[in-house]
Amino acid sequence: MVDWKNPPKLFIPGPVHMLPEVLEQLSRYSLGHRGKEYSQLHEETVTMLKELLSTTQSVFLSTSSASGIWEGSIRNCIDHDETILCTMCGAFSDKFATVARACGRNVEELKVEWGQPITVDMIDKKLADGKYAAISLVHNETSTGLTNPVYEISEMMKAKYPDVLVLVDSVSGMVGLPLEFDKLGWDVVFASVQKAFAIPPGLAVFAVSDRAMAKSKTVTGRGYYFDFQEFAKSGAKNQTPTTPVIPHIMALNYQCKKLLAEGMENVWKRHAEMADFVRSWAKEKFELFCDEQYASNTLTTIKNTRGIDVAGTIKAIQEKHNTIFGNGYGKLKEQAFRIAHMGDINLDDLKELLGWIDEEIS
Ligand SMILES: *Cc1c(COP(=O)(O)O)cnc(C)c1O
């Protein structure tokens, strides 16, 4: 059993390492979710999130993991006779397409090999036939450790396809990577808090553009739990449609204050520095799984070019140092491994971990 006084430290890409003072926020006596105190907490948190995401549009809190907003974004933004172009470059972007189909929508795939990015030209070529109502995009593909060129894609979308909605999974990108919602012109973006927010799992944050809110009104069969209109109605009162996971919202409030005090430019820079450090090590000892130009600043996926026993190495480091990093995702198991460098860790933590891996593989 786990020794809760000394739990294993996590370097897997979610949940990531959590600080004691963040965990403390989750242990408070709860508030009534229709009371004034909750509304104050809610309003303050949403206001800070808007600043973090550089948006004046809608931001909502969902008591679910981000997967719920895969479903919500589809059910609210794409009508039953419309088609979505799902861009797919790894396990999570693939899943977005699976969810769209599960919601009964027409899906067209734009698929590349795992490790490859989705580029402006690929999307442009596909959208040229004019039959799509929306595209789905993963900001940061957590299986391959790849960040898509979302700023370039967004510039092209705004210039050439202003009527196509852009739905973005930024689950492992949000707050770790630059994400200015209004400037990007995105319509929905979402994340779970166990990634770069460094909070235990159980809450998702999402932003919705005004035009996606308007579109949602016209789409039937949106369901209830992820109905954007319900979120807007309750949001106007600084509440959520159903009883929210208040302890997590307290922790999110705490983390947002910390992020704002640090300043987002600095937060992004800190993540870039941690990523540079892990990438240099990876290039020296192994290889990066994807082209360095697209390598993520929140996690690194490393190609197992030395044929090490990945599961065995993870197990050994857990036994000796009470620390866990990630094996390759799905079909990449043993062929690759992953080190998360997002949230509340620093270069010293990473130096220590990489030193332990060095000891095991030498
Ligand atoms: C972790 C992750 C998800 C799934 O998040 P849940 O919290 O399990 O819903 C989706 N997309 C990406 C890119 C992720 O990293």
CSV table of N, CA, C and O and ligand atoms in Angstrom, one decimal, residues 13-14 64-68 70 92-93 95 138-143 169-173 190-195 201-204 299 338 342, ligand 1:
chain,number,residue,atom,x,y,z
A,13,PRO,N,2.7,12.2,-17.5
A,13,PRO,CA,2.0,13.4,-18.0
A,13,PRO,C,0.5,13.4,-17.6
A,13,PRO,O,-0.4,13.4,-18.4
A,14,GLY,N,0.3,13.5,-16.3
A,14,GLY,CA,-1.0,13.6,-15.7
A,14,GLY,C,-1.5,12.4,-15.1
A,14,GLY,O,-1.5,11.4,-15.7
A,64,SER,N,-15.9,17.4,-14.2
A,64,SER,CA,-15.7,16.3,-15.1
A,64,SER,C,-14.2,16.3,-15.4
A,64,SER,O,-13.6,17.3,-15.2
A,65,SER,N,-13.7,15.3,-16.1
A,65,SER,CA,-12.4,15.5,-16.7
A,65,SER,C,-12.6,16.2,-18.0
A,65,SER,O,-13.8,16.4,-18.5
A,66,ALA,N,-11.5,16.5,-18.7
A,66,ALA,CA,-11.7,17.3,-19.9
A,66,ALA,C,-12.4,16.4,-21.0
A,66,ALA,O,-13.0,17.0,-21.9
A,67,SER,N,-12.3,15.1,-20.9
A,67,SER,CA,-13.0,14.3,-21.9
A,67,SER,C,-14.5,14.7,-22.1
A,67,SER,O,-15.0,14.6,-23.1
A,68,GLY,N,-15.1,15.2,-21.0
A,68,GLY,CA,-16.5,15.6,-21.1
A,68,GLY,C,-16.6,16.8,-22.1
A,68,GLY,O,-17.7,16.9,-22.7
A,70,TRP,N,-14.7,17.2,-24.7
A,70,TRP,CA,-14.6,16.6,-26.1
A,70,TRP,C,-16.1,16.5,-26.5
A,70,TRP,O,-16.5,17.0,-27.6
A,92,PHE,N,-4.6,11.1,-28.4
A,92,PHE,CA,-5.6,12.0,-27.9
A,92,PHE,C,-6.4,12.7,-29.0
A,92,PHE,O,-7.6,12.8,-28.9
A,93,SER,N,-5.7,13.1,-30.0
A,93,SER,CA,-6.4,13.7,-31.1
A,93,SER,C,-7.2,12.6,-31.9
A,93,SER,O,-8.3,12.9,-32.4
A,95,LYS,N,-8.7,10.2,-30.4
A,95,LYS,CA,-9.9,10.0,-29.5
A,95,LYS,C,-11.0,11.1,-29.8
A,95,LYS,O,-12.2,10.8,-29.7
A,138,VAL,N,-5.6,19.2,-31.6
A,138,VAL,CA,-5.0,19.0,-30.3
A,138,VAL,C,-3.8,20.0,-30.3
A,138,VAL,O,-3.0,20.1,-31.2
A,139,HIS,N,-3.8,20.8,-29.2
A,139,HIS,CA,-2.7,21.8,-29.0
A,139,HIS,C,-1.4,21.1,-28.8
A,139,HIS,O,-0.4,21.3,-29.4
A,140,ASN,N,-1.5,20.2,-27.8
A,140,ASN,CA,-0.3,19.4,-27.4
A,140,ASN,C,-0.6,18.0,-27.3
A,140,ASN,O,-1.4,17.6,-26.4
A,141,GLU,N,0.0,17.2,-28.2
A,141,GLU,CA,-0.4,15.7,-28.2
A,141,GLU,C,0.5,15.0,-27.2
A,141,GLU,O,1.7,14.8,-27.4
A,142,THR,N,-0.2,14.5,-26.1
A,142,THR,CA,0.5,14.0,-25.0
A,142,THR,C,1.1,12.6,-25.2
A,142,THR,O,2.0,12.1,-24.5
A,143,SER,N,0.6,11.9,-26.3
A,143,SER,CA,1.2,10.6,-26.5
A,143,SER,C,2.5,10.7,-27.2
A,143,SER,O,3.5,10.0,-26.9
A,169,ASP,N,-8.4,20.8,-28.1
A,169,ASP,CA,-8.0,20.1,-26.9
A,169,ASP,C,-6.6,20.6,-26.5
A,169,ASP,O,-5.6,20.4,-27.2
A,170,SER,N,-6.6,21.4,-25.4
A,170,SER,CA,-5.3,21.9,-24.9
A,170,SER,C,-5.1,21.3,-23.5
A,170,SER,O,-4.6,21.9,-22.6
A,171,VAL,N,-5.5,20.0,-23.3
A,171,VAL,CA,-5.5,19.4,-22.0
A,171,VAL,C,-4.1,19.5,-21.3
A,171,VAL,O,-3.9,19.8,-20.2
A,172,SER,N,-3.1,19.1,-22.1
A,172,SER,CA,-1.7,19.1,-21.6
A,172,SER,C,-0.9,20.4,-22.0
A,172,SER,O,0.3,20.4,-21.9
A,173,GLY,N,-1.7,21.4,-22.6
A,173,GLY,CA,-1.0,22.6,-23.0
A,173,GLY,C,-1.3,23.8,-22.1
A,173,GLY,O,-0.5,24.6,-21.8
A,190,PHE,N,-10.2,23.4,-24.0
A,190,PHE,CA,-10.5,22.8,-22.7
A,190,PHE,C,-9.2,22.1,-22.2
A,190,PHE,O,-8.3,21.7,-22.9
A,191,ALA,N,-9.2,22.0,-20.8
A,191,ALA,CA,-8.1,21.3,-20.2
A,191,ALA,C,-8.6,20.7,-18.9
A,191,ALA,O,-9.6,21.2,-18.3
A,192,SER,N,-8.0,19.6,-18.5
A,192,SER,CA,-8.2,19.0,-17.1
A,192,SER,C,-7.2,19.6,-16.2
A,192,SER,O,-6.1,20.0,-16.6
A,193,VAL,N,-7.5,19.8,-14.9
A,193,VAL,CA,-6.6,20.4,-14.0
A,193,VAL,C,-5.4,19.6,-13.5
A,193,VAL,O,-4.5,20.1,-12.8
A,194,GLN,N,-5.4,18.3,-13.8
A,194,GLN,CA,-4.3,17.5,-13.3
A,194,GLN,C,-3.1,17.5,-14.2
A,194,GLN,O,-2.1,16.8,-14.0
A,195,LYS,N,-3.1,18.4,-15.3
A,195,LYS,CA,-2.0,18.6,-16.1
A,195,LYS,C,-1.2,19.8,-15.6
A,195,LYS,O,-0.8,19.9,-14.5
A,201,PRO,N,-6.9,15.3,-10.2
A,201,PRO,CA,-7.9,15.2,-11.3
A,201,PRO,C,-9.3,15.3,-10.7
A,201,PRO,O,-9.6,15.0,-9.5
A,202,GLY,N,-10.2,15.8,-11.6
A,202,GLY,CA,-11.7,15.9,-11.2
A,202,GLY,C,-12.3,17.1,-11.7
A,202,GLY,O,-13.6,17.3,-11.5
A,203,LEU,N,-11.6,18.1,-12.3
A,203,LEU,CA,-12.2,19.3,-12.7
A,203,LEU,C,-11.6,19.7,-14.1
A,203,LEU,O,-10.5,19.4,-14.4
A,204,ALA,N,-12.5,20.3,-15.0
A,204,ALA,CA,-12.0,20.7,-16.3
A,204,ALA,C,-12.4,22.2,-16.4
A,204,ALA,O,-13.3,22.7,-15.8
A,299,LEU,N,6.0,18.2,-21.9
A,299,LEU,CA,6.5,16.8,-21.7
A,299,LEU,C,7.4,16.5,-22.8
A,299,LEU,O,7.3,17.0,-23.9
A,338,ARG,N,8.1,8.7,-21.4
A,338,ARG,CA,7.7,10.1,-21.3
A,338,ARG,C,8.0,10.7,-20.0
A,338,ARG,O,7.8,10.1,-18.9
A,342,MET,N,5.8,19.8,-16.4
A,342,MET,CA,4.8,20.9,-16.3
A,342,MET,C,4.3,21.1,-14.9
A,342,MET,O,4.5,20.2,-14.1
B,1,LIG,C1,-4.9,13.8,-20.5
B,1,LIG,C2,-5.4,14.2,-21.8
B,1,LIG,C3,-6.8,14.0,-22.2
B,1,LIG,C4,-7.8,13.3,-21.3
B,1,LIG,O1,-8.0,14.0,-20.1
B,1,LIG,P1,-9.0,13.4,-19.0
B,1,LIG,O2,-8.6,14.3,-17.9
B,1,LIG,O3,-8.6,12.0,-18.8
B,1,LIG,O4,-10.3,13.6,-19.6
B,1,LIG,C5,-7.2,14.5,-23.4
B,1,LIG,N1,-6.4,15.1,-24.2
B,1,LIG,C6,-5.1,15.2,-23.9
B,1,LIG,C7,-4.2,15.9,-24.9
B,1,LIG,C8,-4.6,14.8,-22.7
B,1,LIG,O5,-3.3,15.0,-22.4
